[in-house]
Amino acid sequence: MAAFSFSLIPVGVRFMILSAFGFALMSACVKYVSNYGIPVFEIVAARALVSLLISYIDVKRKKISIWGENKPLLFLRGAVGTASLMCVYTAVTMLPLAEATILQYVHPVFTALLGVLFLKERVQKSTLVCIGFCLAGLLVMVQPNMHSEIADELPLFSIMIALCGALGSSIAYVIVRKLSQTEDSSVIIFYFPLVALPISTLLMWDSFVWPSLFLTMMLVLVGIFTQIGQYGLTKAMQTQAAGKASAYSYVQIVFSALLGVWGFNEIPSIWTYVGGGLIVTGALINVFGKQLLAPFRAR
């Protein structure tokens, strides 16, 4: 019975949940090392170096060319992803983990719209309902803070940086969806650190900080968790429509909230739980939308 229930969950959704968990762990590691004075660009460079090595080994294991077919679009994906990553990491270091994740994960709305405009995808009713629930959940979680002292801890610049990261993520996701038609997932993943490493190395040159052995291990974990997140994301985009797959990335909010409590003593308010419930409801509707609507269609 359990195996049957699990099989009802689309493969793309499973990969997106894996991706969300990997990225949540990555963000927690980023926040941890930043608390010990490691600059954002150095964190990006460390992540890119680890990801580049793992990606290169993976591509060679498959015995395929590392350069791919659509090189301009692959480099564009790497450049957009790098800019988005820097914005996301900056937001994580400046904001509480849960709030930074919430602002970052506005991107499924952008992705669904970009998927319609550039990939000619149809957004299903269940996806629209899911996005509606998710936006309502985000509003419930953020709105109470706008009328309290907590709002002073969320400077406008940090919020804008987080939203820029969300928009960049949306563009990168749509590019990945387009590339998935002609490129192997390992090649797509490889180009991200290939572009990110030289850019971040140049930017961090004057602010480099020698990390301790433990912090070095944490930086390595940033790269490893990133690879898990990227793998799940790319596989999800290959099996699901861009808007539908990315809607499940909202589950990272739940993971990040739990990690915030455990690792940084950030206690979510009751509004966070209410908003999280709306988000989970939206995700379930998106997963089982066709099954739930089937009896009504039959009538």
CSV table of C-alpha atoms in Angstrom, one decimal:
chain,number,residue,atom,x,y,z
A,1,MET,CA,0.0,0.0,0.0
A,2,ALA,CA,2.8,2.4,0.9
A,3,ALA,CA,4.7,1.6,-2.3
A,4,PHE,CA,1.4,2.2,-4.3
A,5,SER,CA,0.9,5.6,-2.6
A,6,PHE,CA,4.5,6.6,-3.3
A,7,SER,CA,4.1,5.7,-6.9
A,8,LEU,CA,1.3,8.2,-7.3
A,9,ILE,CA,3.8,11.0,-6.8
A,10,PRO,CA,5.2,12.0,-10.2
A,11,VAL,CA,8.9,11.4,-10.7
A,12,GLY,CA,9.5,15.1,-11.4
A,13,VAL,CA,7.9,16.0,-8.1
A,14,ARG,CA,10.2,13.6,-6.2
A,15,PHE,CA,13.2,15.2,-7.8
A,16,MET,CA,12.0,18.7,-7.0
A,17,ILE,CA,11.6,17.7,-3.3
A,18,LEU,CA,15.1,16.3,-3.3
A,19,SER,CA,16.3,19.5,-4.9
A,20,ALA,CA,14.5,21.6,-2.2
A,21,PHE,CA,16.1,19.6,0.6
A,22,GLY,CA,19.5,19.9,-0.9
A,23,PHE,CA,19.2,23.7,-1.4
A,24,ALA,CA,17.9,24.1,2.2
A,25,LEU,CA,20.9,22.4,3.6
A,26,MET,CA,23.1,24.5,1.3
A,27,SER,CA,21.6,27.7,2.6
A,28,ALA,CA,22.1,26.7,6.2
A,29,CYS,CA,25.7,26.0,5.5
A,30,VAL,CA,26.1,29.4,3.8
A,31,LYS,CA,24.6,31.2,6.7
A,32,TYR,CA,26.8,29.3,9.1
A,33,VAL,CA,30.1,30.1,7.4
A,34,SER,CA,29.1,33.7,6.8
A,35,ASN,CA,28.6,34.1,10.6
A,36,TYR,CA,32.3,33.4,10.9
A,37,GLY,CA,33.4,36.1,8.5
A,38,ILE,CA,33.6,34.2,5.2
A,39,PRO,CA,32.6,36.7,2.4
A,40,VAL,CA,29.8,35.8,0.0
A,41,PHE,CA,32.0,35.7,-3.2
A,42,GLU,CA,34.3,33.3,-1.4
A,43,ILE,CA,31.4,31.0,-0.6
A,44,VAL,CA,30.3,31.2,-4.2
A,45,ALA,CA,33.8,30.3,-5.4
A,46,ALA,CA,34.1,27.4,-3.0
A,47,ARG,CA,30.7,26.1,-4.0
A,48,ALA,CA,31.6,26.4,-7.7
A,49,LEU,CA,35.0,24.6,-7.3
A,50,VAL,CA,33.4,21.6,-5.6
A,51,SER,CA,30.5,21.5,-8.1
A,52,LEU,CA,32.9,21.8,-11.0
A,53,LEU,CA,34.9,18.8,-9.9
A,54,ILE,CA,31.8,16.7,-9.2
A,55,SER,CA,30.2,17.7,-12.5
A,56,TYR,CA,33.3,17.0,-14.5
A,57,ILE,CA,33.6,13.5,-13.0
A,58,ASP,CA,29.9,12.9,-13.7
A,59,VAL,CA,30.2,14.0,-17.4
A,60,LYS,CA,33.2,11.8,-17.9
A,61,ARG,CA,31.5,8.9,-16.3
A,62,LYS,CA,28.8,9.2,-18.9
A,63,LYS,CA,31.4,9.4,-21.7
A,64,ILE,CA,29.9,12.4,-23.3
A,65,SER,CA,31.3,15.8,-24.4
A,66,ILE,CA,31.5,18.3,-21.6
A,67,TRP,CA,30.8,21.2,-24.0
A,68,GLY,CA,27.3,20.2,-25.1
A,69,GLU,CA,25.5,21.4,-28.3
A,70,ASN,CA,24.0,24.8,-27.5
A,71,LYS,CA,27.0,26.5,-26.1
A,72,PRO,CA,25.7,30.1,-26.1
A,73,LEU,CA,22.5,29.1,-24.2
A,74,LEU,CA,24.6,26.9,-21.8
A,75,PHE,CA,26.9,29.9,-21.0
A,76,LEU,CA,23.8,32.1,-20.6
A,77,ARG,CA,22.4,29.7,-18.1
A,78,GLY,CA,25.7,29.7,-16.2
A,79,ALA,CA,25.8,33.6,-16.2
A,80,VAL,CA,22.2,34.0,-15.1
A,81,GLY,CA,22.6,31.3,-12.5
A,82,THR,CA,25.8,32.9,-11.1
A,83,ALA,CA,24.2,36.4,-10.8
A,84,SER,CA,21.1,34.8,-9.1
A,85,LEU,CA,23.3,32.8,-6.8
A,86,MET,CA,25.2,35.8,-5.6
A,87,CYS,CA,21.9,37.6,-4.8
A,88,VAL,CA,20.5,34.5,-3.0
A,89,TYR,CA,23.6,34.1,-0.9
A,90,THR,CA,23.7,37.8,0.0
A,91,ALA,CA,20.1,37.6,1.1
A,92,VAL,CA,20.8,34.5,3.2
A,93,THR,CA,23.7,36.3,5.0
A,94,MET,CA,21.6,39.5,5.7
A,95,LEU,CA,18.2,38.0,6.6
A,96,PRO,CA,16.9,35.3,8.9
A,97,LEU,CA,17.0,32.0,7.1
A,98,ALA,CA,13.3,31.4,6.9
A,99,GLU,CA,12.6,35.0,5.6
A,100,ALA,CA,15.4,34.8,3.0
A,101,THR,CA,14.0,31.5,1.7
A,102,ILE,CA,10.4,32.9,1.6
A,103,LEU,CA,11.5,35.9,-0.5
A,104,GLN,CA,13.6,33.7,-2.8
A,105,TYR,CA,10.8,31.3,-3.5
A,106,VAL,CA,8.6,33.8,-5.2
A,107,HIS,CA,10.2,32.4,-8.3
A,108,PRO,CA,7.7,29.7,-9.2
A,109,VAL,CA,5.2,32.4,-10.1
A,110,PHE,CA,7.8,34.0,-12.4
A,111,THR,CA,8.7,30.6,-13.8
A,112,ALA,CA,5.2,29.7,-14.7
A,113,LEU,CA,4.7,33.0,-16.5
A,114,LEU,CA,8.1,32.7,-18.3
A,115,GLY,CA,7.2,29.1,-19.3
A,116,VAL,CA,4.0,30.3,-21.0
A,117,LEU,CA,5.8,33.2,-22.7
A,118,PHE,CA,8.9,31.5,-24.0
A,119,LEU,CA,8.2,27.8,-23.9
A,120,LYS,CA,4.6,28.0,-25.0
A,121,GLU,CA,3.6,25.8,-22.1
A,122,ARG,CA,0.0,25.6,-20.8
A,123,VAL,CA,-0.4,26.2,-17.1
A,124,GLN,CA,-2.9,23.6,-15.8
A,125,LYS,CA,-5.7,24.6,-13.4
A,126,SER,CA,-4.1,22.6,-10.6
A,127,THR,CA,-0.9,24.5,-11.0
A,128,LEU,CA,-2.7,27.9,-10.9
A,129,VAL,CA,-4.5,26.7,-7.7
A,130,CYS,CA,-1.2,25.6,-6.2
A,131,ILE,CA,0.4,29.0,-7.0
A,132,GLY,CA,-2.6,30.8,-5.5
A,133,PHE,CA,-2.3,28.8,-2.3
A,134,CYS,CA,1.4,29.3,-2.1
A,135,LEU,CA,1.1,33.1,-2.6
A,136,ALA,CA,-1.6,33.2,0.0
A,137,GLY,CA,0.7,31.3,2.4
A,138,LEU,CA,3.6,33.7,1.7
A,139,LEU,CA,1.3,36.6,2.4
A,140,VAL,CA,0.2,35.1,5.7
A,141,MET,CA,3.8,34.5,6.7
A,142,VAL,CA,5.2,37.9,5.7
A,143,GLN,CA,2.3,40.3,6.4
A,144,PRO,CA,2.4,40.2,10.2
A,145,ASN,CA,6.0,41.2,10.2
A,146,MET,CA,5.2,44.3,8.1
A,147,HIS,CA,3.4,45.9,11.1
A,148,SER,CA,5.8,45.0,13.8
A,149,GLU,CA,9.3,45.7,15.0
A,150,ILE,CA,10.6,42.8,13.0
A,151,ALA,CA,10.1,44.8,9.8
A,152,ASP,CA,13.0,46.9,10.9
A,153,GLU,CA,15.2,43.8,10.7
A,154,LEU,CA,14.3,43.4,7.0
A,155,PRO,CA,15.9,46.3,5.2
A,156,LEU,CA,14.5,47.2,1.8
A,157,PHE,CA,17.9,46.6,0.1
A,158,SER,CA,18.1,43.0,1.4
A,159,ILE,CA,14.5,42.3,0.3
A,160,MET,CA,15.3,43.7,-3.2
A,161,ILE,CA,18.4,41.5,-3.4
A,162,ALA,CA,16.4,38.4,-2.5
A,163,LEU,CA,13.7,39.2,-5.1
A,164,CYS,CA,16.4,39.7,-7.7
A,165,GLY,CA,17.7,36.3,-6.8
A,166,ALA,CA,14.2,34.9,-7.3
A,167,LEU,CA,13.8,36.5,-10.7
A,168,GLY,CA,17.2,35.2,-11.8
A,169,SER,CA,16.3,31.7,-10.6
A,170,SER,CA,13.1,31.8,-12.7
A,171,ILE,CA,15.0,32.8,-15.8
A,172,ALA,CA,17.6,30.1,-15.1
A,173,TYR,CA,14.9,27.4,-14.6
A,174,VAL,CA,13.2,28.3,-18.0
A,175,ILE,CA,16.6,28.1,-19.7
A,176,VAL,CA,17.2,24.7,-18.1
A,177,ARG,CA,13.9,23.5,-19.4
A,178,LYS,CA,14.8,24.7,-22.9
A,179,LEU,CA,18.2,23.1,-22.8
A,180,SER,CA,16.8,19.8,-21.5
A,181,GLN,CA,15.4,19.2,-25.0
A,182,THR,CA,18.9,18.9,-26.4
A,183,GLU,CA,21.5,18.6,-23.6
A,184,ASP,CA,22.3,16.0,-21.0
A,185,SER,CA,21.5,17.0,-17.5
A,186,SER,CA,25.1,16.6,-16.4
A,187,VAL,CA,26.3,19.0,-19.1
A,188,ILE,CA,23.8,21.6,-18.0
A,189,ILE,CA,24.9,21.3,-14.4
A,190,PHE,CA,28.6,21.4,-15.4
A,191,TYR,CA,28.2,24.8,-17.1
A,192,PHE,CA,26.9,26.5,-13.9
A,193,PRO,CA,30.2,26.2,-11.9
A,194,LEU,CA,32.2,26.6,-15.1
A,195,VAL,CA,31.0,30.1,-15.4
A,196,ALA,CA,30.6,30.8,-11.6
A,197,LEU,CA,34.1,29.9,-10.6
A,198,PRO,CA,36.1,32.5,-12.6
A,199,ILE,CA,33.6,35.3,-12.0
A,200,SER,CA,33.5,34.7,-8.2
A,201,THR,CA,37.3,34.3,-8.0
A,202,LEU,CA,37.8,37.7,-9.5
A,203,LEU,CA,35.2,39.3,-7.3
A,204,MET,CA,36.6,37.8,-4.0
A,205,TRP,CA,40.3,38.5,-4.7
A,206,ASP,CA,40.6,41.5,-2.4
A,207,SER,CA,38.5,40.1,0.4
A,208,PHE,CA,39.7,36.5,0.7
A,209,VAL,CA,39.7,35.0,4.2
A,210,TRP,CA,41.6,31.9,5.1
A,211,PRO,CA,39.0,29.5,6.6
A,212,SER,CA,39.8,27.0,9.4
A,213,LEU,CA,39.7,23.3,8.7
A,214,PHE,CA,36.2,23.0,10.0
A,215,LEU,CA,34.9,26.0,7.9
A,216,THR,CA,36.7,24.5,4.9
A,217,MET,CA,34.6,21.3,5.4
A,218,MET,CA,31.5,23.4,5.7
A,219,LEU,CA,32.3,25.1,2.4
A,220,VAL,CA,32.8,21.7,0.8
A,221,LEU,CA,29.4,20.7,2.1
A,222,VAL,CA,27.9,23.8,0.4
A,223,GLY,CA,29.2,22.5,-2.9
A,224,ILE,CA,27.9,18.9,-2.2
A,225,PHE,CA,24.5,20.0,-1.1
A,226,THR,CA,24.4,22.3,-4.1
A,227,GLN,CA,25.1,19.4,-6.4
A,228,ILE,CA,22.2,17.4,-4.9
A,229,GLY,CA,19.9,20.4,-5.3
A,230,GLN,CA,21.1,21.0,-8.9
A,231,TYR,CA,20.7,17.3,-9.8
A,232,GLY,CA,17.2,17.1,-8.5
A,233,LEU,CA,16.2,20.4,-10.1
A,234,THR,CA,17.6,19.5,-13.6
A,235,LYS,CA,15.9,16.0,-13.5
A,236,ALA,CA,12.6,17.6,-12.4
A,237,MET,CA,12.7,20.0,-15.3
A,238,GLN,CA,13.3,17.2,-17.7
A,239,THR,CA,10.2,15.3,-16.5
A,240,GLN,CA,7.7,18.1,-15.6
A,241,ALA,CA,6.5,21.4,-17.2
A,242,ALA,CA,8.6,24.3,-15.9
A,243,GLY,CA,5.8,26.0,-13.9
A,244,LYS,CA,4.4,22.8,-12.4
A,245,ALA,CA,7.8,21.4,-11.3
A,246,SER,CA,9.1,24.6,-9.8
A,247,ALA,CA,5.9,25.1,-7.8
A,248,TYR,CA,7.2,22.2,-5.5
A,249,SER,CA,10.3,24.1,-4.7
A,250,TYR,CA,8.1,25.9,-2.1
A,251,VAL,CA,8.7,23.0,0.2
A,252,GLN,CA,12.2,24.4,0.8
A,253,ILE,CA,10.5,27.0,3.0
A,254,VAL,CA,9.5,24.2,5.4
A,255,PHE,CA,12.9,22.7,5.4
A,256,SER,CA,14.6,26.0,5.9
A,257,ALA,CA,12.3,26.9,8.8
A,258,LEU,CA,13.2,23.6,10.5
A,259,LEU,CA,16.9,24.2,9.9
A,260,GLY,CA,16.5,27.7,11.2
A,261,VAL,CA,15.1,26.4,14.5
A,262,TRP,CA,17.6,23.7,14.9
A,263,GLY,CA,20.8,25.5,13.7
A,264,PHE,CA,20.2,29.2,14.4
A,265,ASN,CA,17.6,29.2,17.1
A,266,GLU,CA,15.1,31.1,14.8
A,267,ILE,CA,11.6,30.3,16.1
A,268,PRO,CA,8.9,30.7,13.5
A,269,SER,CA,5.7,32.5,14.5
A,270,ILE,CA,2.2,31.0,14.4
A,271,TRP,CA,1.8,32.9,11.1
A,272,THR,CA,4.7,30.9,9.6
A,273,TYR,CA,2.9,27.6,10.5
A,274,VAL,CA,-0.4,28.9,9.0
A,275,GLY,CA,1.3,30.0,5.9
A,276,GLY,CA,3.2,26.8,5.6
A,277,GLY,CA,0.0,24.8,5.9
A,278,LEU,CA,-1.4,26.8,2.9
A,279,ILE,CA,1.7,26.1,0.9
A,280,VAL,CA,1.6,22.3,1.7
A,281,THR,CA,-2.1,22.3,0.7
A,282,GLY,CA,-1.2,23.9,-2.6
A,283,ALA,CA,1.5,21.4,-3.2
A,284,LEU,CA,-0.9,18.5,-2.6
A,285,ILE,CA,-3.4,20.0,-5.0
A,286,ASN,CA,-0.7,20.3,-7.6
A,287,VAL,CA,0.4,16.6,-7.1
A,288,PHE,CA,-3.1,15.1,-7.1
A,289,GLY,CA,-5.0,17.7,-9.1
A,290,LYS,CA,-5.9,15.4,-11.9
A,291,GLN,CA,-7.0,12.6,-9.6
A,292,LEU,CA,-9.1,15.0,-7.5
A,293,LEU,CA,-10.8,16.6,-10.5
A,294,ALA,CA,-11.4,13.4,-12.4
A,295,PRO,CA,-14.7,12.5,-10.7
A,296,PHE,CA,-16.1,16.0,-11.4
A,297,ARG,CA,-15.0,15.7,-15.1
A,298,ALA,CA,-16.7,12.4,-15.4
A,299,ARG,CA,-20.0,14.0,-14.4
